[in-house]
PDB file of N, CA and C in Angstrom:
ATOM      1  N   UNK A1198     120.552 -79.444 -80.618  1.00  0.00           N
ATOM      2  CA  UNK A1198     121.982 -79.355 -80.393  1.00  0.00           C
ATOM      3  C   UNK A1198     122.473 -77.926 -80.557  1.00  0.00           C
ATOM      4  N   UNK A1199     121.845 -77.180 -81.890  1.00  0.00           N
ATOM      5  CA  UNK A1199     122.523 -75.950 -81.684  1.00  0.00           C
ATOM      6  C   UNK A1199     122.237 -74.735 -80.809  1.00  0.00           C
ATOM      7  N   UNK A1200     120.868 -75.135 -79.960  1.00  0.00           N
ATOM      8  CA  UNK A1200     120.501 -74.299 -78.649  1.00  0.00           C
ATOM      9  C   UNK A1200     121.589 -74.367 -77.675  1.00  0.00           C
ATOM     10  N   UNK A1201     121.671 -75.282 -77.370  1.00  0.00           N
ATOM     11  CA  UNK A1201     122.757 -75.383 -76.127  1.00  0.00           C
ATOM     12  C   UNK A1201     123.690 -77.107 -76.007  1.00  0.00           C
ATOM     13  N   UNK A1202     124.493 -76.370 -77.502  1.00  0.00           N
ATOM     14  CA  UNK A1202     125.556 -77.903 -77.468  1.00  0.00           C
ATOM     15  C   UNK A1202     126.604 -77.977 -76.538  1.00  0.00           C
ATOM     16  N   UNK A1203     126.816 -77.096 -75.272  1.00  0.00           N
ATOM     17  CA  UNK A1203     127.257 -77.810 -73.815  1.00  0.00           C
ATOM     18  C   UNK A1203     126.690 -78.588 -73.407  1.00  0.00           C
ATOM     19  N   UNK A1204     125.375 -78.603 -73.166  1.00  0.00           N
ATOM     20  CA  UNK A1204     124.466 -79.249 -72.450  1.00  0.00           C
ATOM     21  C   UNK A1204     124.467 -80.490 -72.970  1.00  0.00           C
ATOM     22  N   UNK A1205     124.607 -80.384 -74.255  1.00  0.00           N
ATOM     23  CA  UNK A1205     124.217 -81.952 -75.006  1.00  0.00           C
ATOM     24  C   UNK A1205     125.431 -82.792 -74.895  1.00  0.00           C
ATOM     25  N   UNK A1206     126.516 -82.012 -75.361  1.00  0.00           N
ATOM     26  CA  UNK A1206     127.553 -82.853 -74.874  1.00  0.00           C
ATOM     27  C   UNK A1206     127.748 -82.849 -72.841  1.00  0.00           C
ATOM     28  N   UNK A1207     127.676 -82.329 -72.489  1.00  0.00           N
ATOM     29  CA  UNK A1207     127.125 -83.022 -70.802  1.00  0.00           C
ATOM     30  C   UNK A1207     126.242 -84.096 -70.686  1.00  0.00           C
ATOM     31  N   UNK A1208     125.195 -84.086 -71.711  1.00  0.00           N
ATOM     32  CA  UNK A1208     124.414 -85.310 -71.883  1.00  0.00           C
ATOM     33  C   UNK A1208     124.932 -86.774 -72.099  1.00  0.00           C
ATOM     34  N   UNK A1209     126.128 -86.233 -73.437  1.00  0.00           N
ATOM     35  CA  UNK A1209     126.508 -87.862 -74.020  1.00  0.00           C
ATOM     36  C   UNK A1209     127.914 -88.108 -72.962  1.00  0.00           C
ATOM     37  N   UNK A1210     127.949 -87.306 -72.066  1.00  0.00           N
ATOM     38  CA  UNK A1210     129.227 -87.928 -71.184  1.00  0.00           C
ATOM     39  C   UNK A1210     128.155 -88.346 -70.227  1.00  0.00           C
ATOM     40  N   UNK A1211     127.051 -88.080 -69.737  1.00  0.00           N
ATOM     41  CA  UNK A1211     126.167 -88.919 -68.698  1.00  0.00           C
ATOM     42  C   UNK A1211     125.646 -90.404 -69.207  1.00  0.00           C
ATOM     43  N   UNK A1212     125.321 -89.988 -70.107  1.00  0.00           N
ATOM     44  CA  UNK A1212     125.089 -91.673 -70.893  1.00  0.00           C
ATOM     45  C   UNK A1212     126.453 -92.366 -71.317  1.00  0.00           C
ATOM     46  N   UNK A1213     127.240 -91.605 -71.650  1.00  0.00           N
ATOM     47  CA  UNK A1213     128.570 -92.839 -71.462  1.00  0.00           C
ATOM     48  C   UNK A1213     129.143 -93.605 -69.764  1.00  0.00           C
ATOM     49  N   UNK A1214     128.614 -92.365 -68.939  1.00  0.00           N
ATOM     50  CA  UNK A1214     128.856 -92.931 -67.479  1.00  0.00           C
ATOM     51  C   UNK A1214     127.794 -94.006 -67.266  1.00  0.00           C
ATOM     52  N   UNK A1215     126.685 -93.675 -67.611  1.00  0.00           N
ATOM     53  CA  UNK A1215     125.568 -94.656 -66.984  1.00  0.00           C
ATOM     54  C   UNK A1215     126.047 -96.220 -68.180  1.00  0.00           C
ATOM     55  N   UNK A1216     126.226 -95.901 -69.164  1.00  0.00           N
ATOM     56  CA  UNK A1216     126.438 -97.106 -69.684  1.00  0.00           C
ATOM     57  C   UNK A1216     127.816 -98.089 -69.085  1.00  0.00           C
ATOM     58  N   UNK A1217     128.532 -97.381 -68.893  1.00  0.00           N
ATOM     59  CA  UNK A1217     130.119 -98.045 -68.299  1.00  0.00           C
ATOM     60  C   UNK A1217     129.390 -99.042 -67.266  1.00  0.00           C
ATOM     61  N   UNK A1218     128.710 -98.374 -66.513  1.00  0.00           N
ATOM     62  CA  UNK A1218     127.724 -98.450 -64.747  1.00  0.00           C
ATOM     63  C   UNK A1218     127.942 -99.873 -65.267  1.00  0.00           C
ATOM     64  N   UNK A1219     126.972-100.109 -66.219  1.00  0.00           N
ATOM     65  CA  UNK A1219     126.726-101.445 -66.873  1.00  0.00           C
ATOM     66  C   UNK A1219     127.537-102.566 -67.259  1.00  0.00           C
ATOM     67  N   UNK A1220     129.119-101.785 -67.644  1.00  0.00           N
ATOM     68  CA  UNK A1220     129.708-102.800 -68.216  1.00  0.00           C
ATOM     69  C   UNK A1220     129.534-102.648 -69.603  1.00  0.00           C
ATOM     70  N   UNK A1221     129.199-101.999 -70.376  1.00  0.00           N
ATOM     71  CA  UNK A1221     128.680-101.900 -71.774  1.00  0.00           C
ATOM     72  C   UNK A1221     130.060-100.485 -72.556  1.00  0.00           C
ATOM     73  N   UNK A1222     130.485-100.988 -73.073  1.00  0.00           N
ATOM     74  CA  UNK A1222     131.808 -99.918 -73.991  1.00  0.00           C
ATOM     75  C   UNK A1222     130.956 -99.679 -75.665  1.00  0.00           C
ATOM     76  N   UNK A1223     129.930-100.073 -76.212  1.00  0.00           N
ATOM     77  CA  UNK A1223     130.155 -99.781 -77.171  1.00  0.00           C
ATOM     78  C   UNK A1223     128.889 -98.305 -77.734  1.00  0.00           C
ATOM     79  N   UNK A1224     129.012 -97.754 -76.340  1.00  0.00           N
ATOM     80  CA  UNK A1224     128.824 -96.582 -76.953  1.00  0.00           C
ATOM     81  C   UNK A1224     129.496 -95.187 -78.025  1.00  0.00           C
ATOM     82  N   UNK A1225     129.385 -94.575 -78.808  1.00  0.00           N
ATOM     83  CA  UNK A1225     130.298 -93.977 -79.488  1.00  0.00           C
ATOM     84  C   UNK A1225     129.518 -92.278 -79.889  1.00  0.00           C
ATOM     85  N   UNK A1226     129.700 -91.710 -78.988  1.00  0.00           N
ATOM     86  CA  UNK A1226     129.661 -90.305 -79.291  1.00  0.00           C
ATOM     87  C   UNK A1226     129.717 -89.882 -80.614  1.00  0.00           C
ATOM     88  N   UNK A1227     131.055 -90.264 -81.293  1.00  0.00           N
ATOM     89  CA  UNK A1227     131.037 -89.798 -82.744  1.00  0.00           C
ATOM     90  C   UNK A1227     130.116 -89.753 -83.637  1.00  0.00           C
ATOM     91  N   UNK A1228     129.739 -91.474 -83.068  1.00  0.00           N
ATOM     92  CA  UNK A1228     128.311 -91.782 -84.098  1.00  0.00           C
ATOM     93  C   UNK A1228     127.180 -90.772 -84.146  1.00  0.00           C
ATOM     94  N   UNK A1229     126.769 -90.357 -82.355  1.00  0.00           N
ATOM     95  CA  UNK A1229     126.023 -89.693 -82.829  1.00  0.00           C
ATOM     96  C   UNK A1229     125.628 -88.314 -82.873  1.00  0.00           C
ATOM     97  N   UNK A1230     126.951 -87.673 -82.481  1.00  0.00           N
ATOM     98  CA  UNK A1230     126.798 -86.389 -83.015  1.00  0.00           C
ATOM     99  C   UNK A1230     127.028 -86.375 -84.683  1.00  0.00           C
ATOM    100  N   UNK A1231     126.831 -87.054 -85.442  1.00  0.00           N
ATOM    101  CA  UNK A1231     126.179 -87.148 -87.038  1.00  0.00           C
ATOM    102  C   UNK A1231     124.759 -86.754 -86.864  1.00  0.00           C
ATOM    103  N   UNK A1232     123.734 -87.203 -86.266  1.00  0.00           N
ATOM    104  CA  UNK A1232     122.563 -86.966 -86.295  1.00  0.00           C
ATOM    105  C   UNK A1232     122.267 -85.364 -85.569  1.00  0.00           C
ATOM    106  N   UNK A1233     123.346 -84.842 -84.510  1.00  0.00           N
ATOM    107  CA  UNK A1233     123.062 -83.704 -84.303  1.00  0.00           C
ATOM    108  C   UNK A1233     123.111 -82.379 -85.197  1.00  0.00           C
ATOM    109  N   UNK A1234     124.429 -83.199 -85.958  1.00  0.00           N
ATOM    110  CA  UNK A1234     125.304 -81.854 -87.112  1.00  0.00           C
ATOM    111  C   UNK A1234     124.177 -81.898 -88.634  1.00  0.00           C
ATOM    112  N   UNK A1235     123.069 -83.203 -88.575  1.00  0.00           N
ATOM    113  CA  UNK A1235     122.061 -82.445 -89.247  1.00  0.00           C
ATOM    114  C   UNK A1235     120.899 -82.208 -88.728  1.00  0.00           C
ATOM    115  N   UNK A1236     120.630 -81.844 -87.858  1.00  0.00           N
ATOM    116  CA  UNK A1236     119.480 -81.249 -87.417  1.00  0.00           C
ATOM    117  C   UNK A1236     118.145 -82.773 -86.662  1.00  0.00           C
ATOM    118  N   UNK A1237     118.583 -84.136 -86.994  1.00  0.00           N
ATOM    119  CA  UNK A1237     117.880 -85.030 -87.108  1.00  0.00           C
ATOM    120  C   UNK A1237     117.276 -85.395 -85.657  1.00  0.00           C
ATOM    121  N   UNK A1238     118.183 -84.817 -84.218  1.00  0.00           N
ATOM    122  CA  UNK A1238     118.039 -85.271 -82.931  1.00  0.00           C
ATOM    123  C   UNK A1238     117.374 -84.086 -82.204  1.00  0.00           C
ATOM    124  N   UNK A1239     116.449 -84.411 -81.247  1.00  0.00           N
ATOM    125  CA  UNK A1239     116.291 -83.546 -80.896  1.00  0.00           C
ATOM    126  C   UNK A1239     116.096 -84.458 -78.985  1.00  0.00           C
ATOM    127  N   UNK A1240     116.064 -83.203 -78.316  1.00  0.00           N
ATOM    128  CA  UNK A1240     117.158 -83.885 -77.048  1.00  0.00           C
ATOM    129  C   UNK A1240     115.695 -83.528 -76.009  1.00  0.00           C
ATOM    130  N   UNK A1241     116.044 -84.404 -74.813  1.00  0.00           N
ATOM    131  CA  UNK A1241     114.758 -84.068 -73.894  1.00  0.00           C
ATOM    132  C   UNK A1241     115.593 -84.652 -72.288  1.00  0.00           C
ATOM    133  N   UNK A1242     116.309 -83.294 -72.080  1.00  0.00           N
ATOM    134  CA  UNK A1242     117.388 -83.515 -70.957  1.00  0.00           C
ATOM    135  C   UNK A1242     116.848 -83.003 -69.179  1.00  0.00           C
ATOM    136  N   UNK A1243     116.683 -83.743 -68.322  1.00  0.00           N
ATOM    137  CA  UNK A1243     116.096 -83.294 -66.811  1.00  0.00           C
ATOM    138  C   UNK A1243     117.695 -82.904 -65.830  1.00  0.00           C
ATOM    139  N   UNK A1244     117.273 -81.863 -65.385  1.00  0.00           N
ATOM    140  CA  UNK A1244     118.219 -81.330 -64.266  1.00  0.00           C
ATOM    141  C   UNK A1244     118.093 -80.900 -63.134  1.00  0.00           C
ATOM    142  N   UNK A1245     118.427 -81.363 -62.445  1.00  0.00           N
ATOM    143  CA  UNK A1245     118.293 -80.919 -60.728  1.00  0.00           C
ATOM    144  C   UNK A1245     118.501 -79.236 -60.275  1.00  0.00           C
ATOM    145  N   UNK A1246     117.839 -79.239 -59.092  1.00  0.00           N
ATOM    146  CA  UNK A1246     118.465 -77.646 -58.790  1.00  0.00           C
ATOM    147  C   UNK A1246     119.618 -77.592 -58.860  1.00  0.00           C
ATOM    148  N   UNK A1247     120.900 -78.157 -59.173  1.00  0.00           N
ATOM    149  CA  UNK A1247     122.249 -77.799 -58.807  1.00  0.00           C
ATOM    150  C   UNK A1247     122.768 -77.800 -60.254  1.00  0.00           C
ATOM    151  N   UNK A1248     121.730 -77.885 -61.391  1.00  0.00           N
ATOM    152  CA  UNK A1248     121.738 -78.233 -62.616  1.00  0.00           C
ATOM    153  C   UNK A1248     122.999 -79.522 -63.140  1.00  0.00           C
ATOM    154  N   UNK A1249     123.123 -80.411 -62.552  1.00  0.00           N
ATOM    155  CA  UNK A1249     123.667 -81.870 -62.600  1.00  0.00           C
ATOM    156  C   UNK A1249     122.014 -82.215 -63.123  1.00  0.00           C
ATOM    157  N   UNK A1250     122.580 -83.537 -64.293  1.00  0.00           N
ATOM    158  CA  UNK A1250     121.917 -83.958 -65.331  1.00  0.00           C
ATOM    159  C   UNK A1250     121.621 -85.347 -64.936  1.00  0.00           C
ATOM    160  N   UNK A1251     119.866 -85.597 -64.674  1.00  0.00           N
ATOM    161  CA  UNK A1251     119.644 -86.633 -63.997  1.00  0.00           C
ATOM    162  C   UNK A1251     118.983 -87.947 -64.932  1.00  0.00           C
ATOM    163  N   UNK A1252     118.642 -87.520 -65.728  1.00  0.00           N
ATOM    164  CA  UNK A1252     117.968 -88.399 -66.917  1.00  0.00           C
ATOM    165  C   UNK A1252     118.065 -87.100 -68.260  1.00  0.00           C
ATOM    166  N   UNK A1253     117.886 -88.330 -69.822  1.00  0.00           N
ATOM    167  CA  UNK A1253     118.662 -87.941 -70.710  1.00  0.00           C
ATOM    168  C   UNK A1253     117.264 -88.667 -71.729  1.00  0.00           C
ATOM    169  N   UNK A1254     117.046 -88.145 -72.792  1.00  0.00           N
ATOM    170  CA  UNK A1254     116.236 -88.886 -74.174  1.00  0.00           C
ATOM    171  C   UNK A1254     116.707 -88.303 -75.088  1.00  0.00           C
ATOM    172  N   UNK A1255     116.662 -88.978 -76.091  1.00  0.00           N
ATOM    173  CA  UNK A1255     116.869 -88.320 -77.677  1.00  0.00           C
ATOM    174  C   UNK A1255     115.792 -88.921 -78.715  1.00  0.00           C
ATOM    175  N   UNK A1256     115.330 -88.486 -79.332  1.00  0.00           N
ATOM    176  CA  UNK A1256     114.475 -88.726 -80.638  1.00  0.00           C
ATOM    177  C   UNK A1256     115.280 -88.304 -81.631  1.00  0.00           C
ATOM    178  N   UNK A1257     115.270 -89.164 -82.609  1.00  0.00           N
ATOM    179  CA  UNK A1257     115.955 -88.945 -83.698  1.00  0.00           C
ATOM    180  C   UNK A1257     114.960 -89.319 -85.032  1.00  0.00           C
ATOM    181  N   UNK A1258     114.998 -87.787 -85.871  1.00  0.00           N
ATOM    182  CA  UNK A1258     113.684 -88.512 -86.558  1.00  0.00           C
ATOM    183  C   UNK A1258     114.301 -88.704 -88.199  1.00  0.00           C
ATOM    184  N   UNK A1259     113.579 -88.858 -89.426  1.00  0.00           N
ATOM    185  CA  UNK A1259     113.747 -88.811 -90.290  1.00  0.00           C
ATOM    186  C   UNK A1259     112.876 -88.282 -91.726  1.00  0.00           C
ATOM    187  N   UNK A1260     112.709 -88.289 -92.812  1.00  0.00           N
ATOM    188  CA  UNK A1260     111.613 -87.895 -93.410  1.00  0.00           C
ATOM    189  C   UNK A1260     110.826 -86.905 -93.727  1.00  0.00           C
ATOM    190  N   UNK A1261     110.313 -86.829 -94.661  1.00  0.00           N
ATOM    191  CA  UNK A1261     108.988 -85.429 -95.122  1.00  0.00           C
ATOM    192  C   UNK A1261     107.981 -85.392 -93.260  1.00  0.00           C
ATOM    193  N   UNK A1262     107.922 -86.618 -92.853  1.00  0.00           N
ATOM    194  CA  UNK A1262     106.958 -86.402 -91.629  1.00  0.00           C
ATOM    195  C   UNK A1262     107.690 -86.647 -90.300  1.00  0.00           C
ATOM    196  N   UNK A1263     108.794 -86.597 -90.235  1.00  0.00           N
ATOM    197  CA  UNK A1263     109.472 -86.142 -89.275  1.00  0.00           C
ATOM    198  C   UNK A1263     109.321 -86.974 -88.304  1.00  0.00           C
ATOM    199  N   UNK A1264     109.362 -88.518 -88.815  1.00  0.00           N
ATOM    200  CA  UNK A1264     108.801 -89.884 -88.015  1.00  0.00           C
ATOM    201  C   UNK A1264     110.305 -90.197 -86.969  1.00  0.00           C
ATOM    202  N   UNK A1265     110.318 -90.554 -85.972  1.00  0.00           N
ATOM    203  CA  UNK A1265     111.204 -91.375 -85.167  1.00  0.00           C
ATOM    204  C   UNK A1265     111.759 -92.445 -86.125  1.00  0.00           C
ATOM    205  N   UNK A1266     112.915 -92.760 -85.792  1.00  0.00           N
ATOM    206  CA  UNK A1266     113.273 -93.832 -86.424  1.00  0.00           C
ATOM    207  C   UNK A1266     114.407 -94.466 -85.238  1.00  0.00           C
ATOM    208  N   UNK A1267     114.843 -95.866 -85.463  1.00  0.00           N
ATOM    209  CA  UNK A1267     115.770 -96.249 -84.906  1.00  0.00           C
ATOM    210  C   UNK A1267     117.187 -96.379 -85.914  1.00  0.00           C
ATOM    211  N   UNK A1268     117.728 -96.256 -85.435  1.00  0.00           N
ATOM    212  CA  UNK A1268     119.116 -96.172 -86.385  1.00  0.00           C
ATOM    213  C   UNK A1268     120.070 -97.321 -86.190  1.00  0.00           C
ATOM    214  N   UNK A1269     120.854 -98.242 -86.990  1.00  0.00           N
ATOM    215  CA  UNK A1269     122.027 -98.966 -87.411  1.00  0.00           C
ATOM    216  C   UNK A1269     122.676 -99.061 -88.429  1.00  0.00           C
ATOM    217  N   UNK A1270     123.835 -99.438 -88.504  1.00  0.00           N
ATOM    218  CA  UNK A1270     124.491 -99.633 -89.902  1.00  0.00           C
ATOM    219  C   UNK A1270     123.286-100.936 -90.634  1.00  0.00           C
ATOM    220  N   UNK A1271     123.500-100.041 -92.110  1.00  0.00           N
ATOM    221  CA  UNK A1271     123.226-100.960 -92.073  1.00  0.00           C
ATOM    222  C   UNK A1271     123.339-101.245 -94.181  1.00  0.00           C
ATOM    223  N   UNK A1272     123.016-102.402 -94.670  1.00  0.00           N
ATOM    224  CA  UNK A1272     123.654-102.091 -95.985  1.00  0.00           C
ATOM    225  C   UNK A1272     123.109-101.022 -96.876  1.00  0.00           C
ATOM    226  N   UNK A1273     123.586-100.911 -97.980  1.00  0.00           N
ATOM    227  CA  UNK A1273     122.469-100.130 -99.204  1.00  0.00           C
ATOM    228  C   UNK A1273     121.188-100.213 -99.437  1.00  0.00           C
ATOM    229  N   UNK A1274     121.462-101.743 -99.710  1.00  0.00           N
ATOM    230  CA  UNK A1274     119.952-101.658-100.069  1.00  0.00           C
ATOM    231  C   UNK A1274     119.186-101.969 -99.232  1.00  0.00           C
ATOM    232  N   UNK A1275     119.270-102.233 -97.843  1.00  0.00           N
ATOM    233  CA  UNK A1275     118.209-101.705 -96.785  1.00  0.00           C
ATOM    234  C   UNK A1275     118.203-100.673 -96.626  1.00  0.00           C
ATOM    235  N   UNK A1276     119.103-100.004 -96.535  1.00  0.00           N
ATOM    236  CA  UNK A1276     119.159 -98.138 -96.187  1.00  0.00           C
ATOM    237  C   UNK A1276     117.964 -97.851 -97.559  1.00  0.00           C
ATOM    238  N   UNK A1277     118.203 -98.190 -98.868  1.00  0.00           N
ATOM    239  CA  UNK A1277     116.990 -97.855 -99.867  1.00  0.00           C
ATOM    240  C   UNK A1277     115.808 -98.241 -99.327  1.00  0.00           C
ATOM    241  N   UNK A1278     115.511 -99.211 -98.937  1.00  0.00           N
ATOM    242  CA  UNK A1278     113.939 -99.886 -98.772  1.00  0.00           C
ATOM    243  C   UNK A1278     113.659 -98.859 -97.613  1.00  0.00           C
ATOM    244  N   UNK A1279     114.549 -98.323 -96.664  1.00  0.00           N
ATOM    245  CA  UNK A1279     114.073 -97.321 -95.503  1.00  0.00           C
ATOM    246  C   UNK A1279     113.797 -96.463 -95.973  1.00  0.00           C
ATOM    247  N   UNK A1280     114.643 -95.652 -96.324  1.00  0.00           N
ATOM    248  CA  UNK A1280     114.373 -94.469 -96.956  1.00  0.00           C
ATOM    249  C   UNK A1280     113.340 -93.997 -98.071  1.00  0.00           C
ATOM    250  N   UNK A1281     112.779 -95.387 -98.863  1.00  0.00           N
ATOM    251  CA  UNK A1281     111.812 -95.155 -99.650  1.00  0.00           C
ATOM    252  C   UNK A1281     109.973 -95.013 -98.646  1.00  0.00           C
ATOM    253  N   UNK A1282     110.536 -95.751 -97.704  1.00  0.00           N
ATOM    254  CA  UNK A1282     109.102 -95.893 -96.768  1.00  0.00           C
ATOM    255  C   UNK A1282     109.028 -94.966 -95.918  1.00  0.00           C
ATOM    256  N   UNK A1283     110.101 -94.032 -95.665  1.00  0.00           N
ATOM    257  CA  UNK A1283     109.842 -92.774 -94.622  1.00  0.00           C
ATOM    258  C   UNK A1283     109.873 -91.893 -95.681  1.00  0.00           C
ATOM    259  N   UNK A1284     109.687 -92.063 -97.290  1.00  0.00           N
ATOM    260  CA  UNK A1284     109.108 -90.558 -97.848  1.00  0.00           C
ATOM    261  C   UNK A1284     107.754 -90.815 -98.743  1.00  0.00           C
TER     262      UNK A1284
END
């Protein structure tokens, strides 16, 4: 994100378009620029010659080993039992 946070935010407005496509609203930007503002995402964005943004990935990792994880709310003490197994 902090290489080139235009780009990324060009990203999360392409995935909010492709998701609408769908019918699907509960995407939320806010959410996850949290994972950008600590360092946790790291982005894997394709662009055409006209540099329009044609496909989009994010990995978001966590941990001493810098494992992928999937992310939700979710309570305390699952957030503990996670967090004890990714260190």
């Amino acid at each position: 994100y902090e290489s080139n946070p235009n780009l990324v935010e060009r990203a999360r407005e392409f995935v909010q378009l492709q998701y609408s496509k769908l019918d699907y609203v509960g995407y939320d930007p806010n959410f996850d620029r949290q994972f950008d503002l600590n360092g946790f995402s790291q982005y894997f964005i394709a662009l055409d010659e006209n540099d329009e943004i044609i496909a989009t990935s994010r990995i978001v990792s966590r941990g001493p080993f810098g494992l992928p994880i999937e992310y939700s709310y979710r309570s305390s003490e699952q957030l503990s039992k996670m967090e004890m197994l990714l260190k």
